[in-house]
Each structure stands twice: as C-alpha cells, then as structure tokens.
mmCIF file of C-alpha atoms in Angstrom:
data_model
loop_
_atom_site.group_PDB
_atom_site.id
_atom_site.type_symbol
_atom_site.label_atom_id
_atom_site.label_comp_id
_atom_site.label_asym_id
_atom_site.label_seq_id
_atom_site.Cartn_x
_atom_site.Cartn_y
_atom_site.Cartn_z
ATOM 1 C CA MET A 78 89.306 88.515 100.169
ATOM 2 C CA VAL A 79 88.179 86.967 103.470
ATOM 3 C CA ILE A 80 84.798 87.987 104.837
ATOM 4 C CA GLN A 81 82.653 86.369 107.506
ATOM 5 C CA GLU A 82 79.725 84.168 106.543
ATOM 6 C CA SER A 83 77.219 86.521 108.184
ATOM 7 C CA ALA A 84 78.535 89.423 106.104
ATOM 8 C CA GLU A 85 78.256 87.309 102.958
ATOM 9 C CA ASN A 86 74.637 86.533 103.864
ATOM 10 C CA TYR A 87 73.836 90.222 104.328
ATOM 11 C CA LEU A 88 75.426 91.228 101.020
ATOM 12 C CA GLU A 89 73.731 88.365 99.173
ATOM 13 C CA ALA A 90 70.377 89.369 100.693
ATOM 14 C CA ILE A 91 70.871 92.972 99.555
ATOM 15 C CA LEU A 92 71.585 91.764 96.008
ATOM 16 C CA MET A 93 68.588 89.415 95.978
ATOM 17 C CA LEU A 94 66.291 92.149 97.291
ATOM 18 C CA LYS A 95 67.627 94.612 94.717
ATOM 19 C CA LEU A 96 66.938 92.113 91.923
ATOM 20 C CA ARG A 97 63.470 91.348 93.272
ATOM 21 C CA LYS A 98 62.274 94.783 94.392
ATOM 22 C CA GLY A 99 64.482 97.318 92.631
ATOM 23 C CA GLU A 100 65.397 99.138 95.819
ATOM 24 C CA VAL A 101 66.506 98.055 99.258
ATOM 25 C CA HIS A 102 66.088 99.538 102.739
ATOM 26 C CA SER A 103 67.360 98.239 106.075
ATOM 27 C CA ILE A 104 63.886 97.036 107.034
ATOM 28 C CA ASP A 105 63.810 94.879 103.883
ATOM 29 C CA VAL A 106 67.091 93.246 104.901
ATOM 30 C CA ALA A 107 65.808 92.700 108.448
ATOM 31 C CA THR A 108 62.641 91.050 107.136
ATOM 32 C CA GLU A 109 64.520 88.924 104.567
ATOM 33 C CA LEU A 110 67.005 87.578 107.099
ATOM 34 C CA GLY A 111 64.719 87.517 110.137
ATOM 35 C CA PHE A 112 66.958 89.878 112.119
ATOM 36 C CA SER A 113 66.022 92.831 114.295
ATOM 37 C CA LYS A 114 66.110 96.317 112.803
ATOM 38 C CA PRO A 115 68.790 97.476 115.315
ATOM 39 C CA SER A 116 71.037 94.523 114.404
ATOM 40 C CA VAL A 117 70.694 95.300 110.711
ATOM 41 C CA SER A 118 71.363 99.009 111.344
ATOM 42 C CA VAL A 119 74.656 98.155 113.068
ATOM 43 C CA ALA A 120 75.613 95.824 110.221
ATOM 44 C CA MET A 121 74.768 98.461 107.585
ATOM 45 C CA LYS A 122 76.928 101.008 109.422
ATOM 46 C CA ASN A 123 79.824 98.522 109.396
ATOM 47 C CA PHE A 124 79.300 97.806 105.697
ATOM 48 C CA ARG A 125 79.304 101.545 104.914
ATOM 49 C CA ASN A 126 82.486 102.024 106.960
ATOM 50 C CA ASN A 127 84.156 99.106 105.137
ATOM 51 C CA GLY A 128 83.095 100.309 101.695
ATOM 52 C CA TYR A 129 80.665 97.504 100.815
ATOM 53 C CA ILE A 130 77.508 99.636 100.575
ATOM 54 C CA THR A 131 76.363 103.206 100.206
ATOM 55 C CA MET A 132 73.162 104.599 101.630
ATOM 56 C CA ASP A 133 71.425 107.752 100.423
ATOM 57 C CA PRO A 134 69.552 110.194 102.706
ATOM 58 C CA HIS A 135 66.315 108.279 102.045
ATOM 59 C CA GLY A 136 67.829 105.030 103.308
ATOM 60 C CA HIS A 137 68.221 103.342 99.906
ATOM 61 C CA ILE A 138 71.040 100.799 100.079
ATOM 62 C CA GLU A 139 73.332 100.220 97.105
ATOM 63 C CA LEU A 140 76.188 97.748 96.891
ATOM 64 C CA THR A 141 79.570 99.228 96.003
ATOM 65 C CA GLU A 142 81.760 97.435 93.471
ATOM 66 C CA SER A 143 83.485 95.436 96.227
ATOM 67 C CA GLY A 144 80.174 94.627 97.930
ATOM 68 C CA LEU A 145 78.654 93.586 94.614
ATOM 69 C CA GLN A 146 81.574 91.267 93.825
ATOM 70 C CA ILE A 147 81.095 89.408 97.108
ATOM 71 C CA ALA A 148 77.299 89.286 96.757
ATOM 72 C CA GLU A 149 77.445 88.013 93.173
ATOM 73 C CA ARG A 150 80.015 85.343 94.090
ATOM 74 C CA ILE A 151 77.824 84.001 96.888
ATOM 75 C CA TYR A 152 74.607 84.305 94.871
ATOM 76 C CA GLU A 153 76.140 82.370 91.968
ATOM 77 C CA ARG A 154 77.152 79.608 94.359
ATOM 78 C CA HIS A 155 73.680 79.583 95.908
ATOM 79 C CA LYS A 156 71.886 79.316 92.568
ATOM 80 C CA LEU A 157 74.147 76.590 91.188
ATOM 81 C CA LEU A 158 74.187 74.490 94.360
ATOM 82 C CA THR A 159 70.400 74.801 94.664
ATOM 83 C CA ALA A 160 69.984 73.660 91.051
ATOM 84 C CA ILE A 161 72.272 70.669 91.573
ATOM 85 C CA LEU A 162 70.471 69.589 94.733
ATOM 86 C CA ILE A 163 67.080 69.916 93.043
ATOM 87 C CA LYS A 164 68.373 67.850 90.113
ATOM 88 C CA LEU A 165 69.396 65.192 92.652
ATOM 89 C CA GLY A 166 65.793 65.049 93.892
ATOM 90 C CA VAL A 167 65.927 67.380 96.901
ATOM 91 C CA SER A 168 62.868 69.603 97.383
ATOM 92 C CA GLU A 169 63.319 73.232 96.327
ATOM 93 C CA LYS A 170 62.966 74.555 99.885
ATOM 94 C CA THR A 171 65.477 72.120 101.361
ATOM 95 C CA ALA A 172 67.842 72.563 98.407
ATOM 96 C CA SER A 173 67.881 76.325 98.906
ATOM 97 C CA GLU A 174 68.421 76.010 102.661
ATOM 98 C CA ASP A 175 71.229 73.486 102.225
ATOM 99 C CA ALA A 176 72.858 75.494 99.434
ATOM 100 C CA CYS A 177 72.994 78.443 101.831
ATOM 101 C CA LYS A 178 74.921 76.304 104.311
ATOM 102 C CA ILE A 179 77.330 74.935 101.693
ATOM 103 C CA GLU A 180 77.995 78.089 99.638
ATOM 104 C CA HIS A 181 80.222 79.734 102.245
ATOM 105 C CA ASP A 182 82.536 76.833 102.965
ATOM 106 C CA LEU A 183 83.540 75.637 99.505
ATOM 107 C CA SER A 184 86.966 76.600 98.247
ATOM 108 C CA GLU A 185 87.203 78.436 94.937
ATOM 109 C CA GLU A 186 88.853 75.343 93.456
ATOM 110 C CA THR A 187 86.061 72.994 94.540
ATOM 111 C CA PHE A 188 83.307 75.349 93.410
ATOM 112 C CA ALA A 189 84.990 75.782 90.007
ATOM 113 C CA ALA A 190 85.199 71.987 89.638
ATOM 114 C CA ILE A 191 81.522 71.559 90.602
ATOM 115 C CA LYS A 192 80.516 74.337 88.204
ATOM 116 C CA ASN A 193 82.559 72.835 85.345
ATOM 117 C CA TYR A 194 81.122 69.371 86.000
ATOM 118 C CA TYR A 195 77.559 70.675 86.161
ATOM 119 C CA ASN A 196 77.957 72.750 82.991
ATOM 120 C CA SER A 197 79.589 69.892 81.069
ATOM 121 C CA SER A 198 76.946 67.385 82.147
ATOM 122 C CA ALA A 199 73.994 69.740 81.537
ATOM 123 C CA GLY A 200 73.733 68.530 77.944
ATOM 124 C CA GLU A 201 73.452 64.864 78.922
#
C-alpha cells in the first residue's frame, strides 16, 4: 500500500492523540501538527472518502481498519527509531524529530532488519 508521507503523518497523529486523549477532533489534529483548521478539514474529508477514518456527527474521528494499519506501522517505526537514536546519545527531542523524518523512507526490509538487530541486541 503506497500512501504519501503527509497522509502517514496525519494518520499517525490521529492514533497518538487517540492513545493520549481517548478521543480526537479535527482541531486536535490541527494543533498537534501545527496546520490550519481548514487544511485539516480538507484532509479529513479525503481520508473519509478513501476509507481511512470515520467521523460521527459530533466530529469524533476514528481510524478504520486500513487507517489503523497505516498509523500503527508508522507509529511503531517512530517509537523504535526514537529509542535507537536516544540509545546512541541523541537528545529525546532531536531523536523524535529525526525519527519522524526517517520513518517514512525506510523500506520494509530495512526496518525489519533494524528491528531484529535492536531486539537481539537489547539484552546485551
């Protein structure tokens, strides 16, 4: 499944907000990502039309199964890459920012190799 980096960032933000706050509205996404409310509204409409989210009459956003799969994939990459960078001595803030840049461009093969290496060396 090929999806643009900006879409991955939106879906990841929705997941992170859901985990942190329990419910998500467009304004939460706008605040989290630093985007304007109109920009986020257009994106949410596109995500609804493409089957990545649902939105109830009160504006609560929920990820669909396909939206959740993408969000979880990116969030897993973000968490692992952040942890590795922190372990290498990078500050938490910089590690998180850099992980966000890296997480979208790694192939599945490379990420799996990094994950396996990290998990196998965690006991050392």
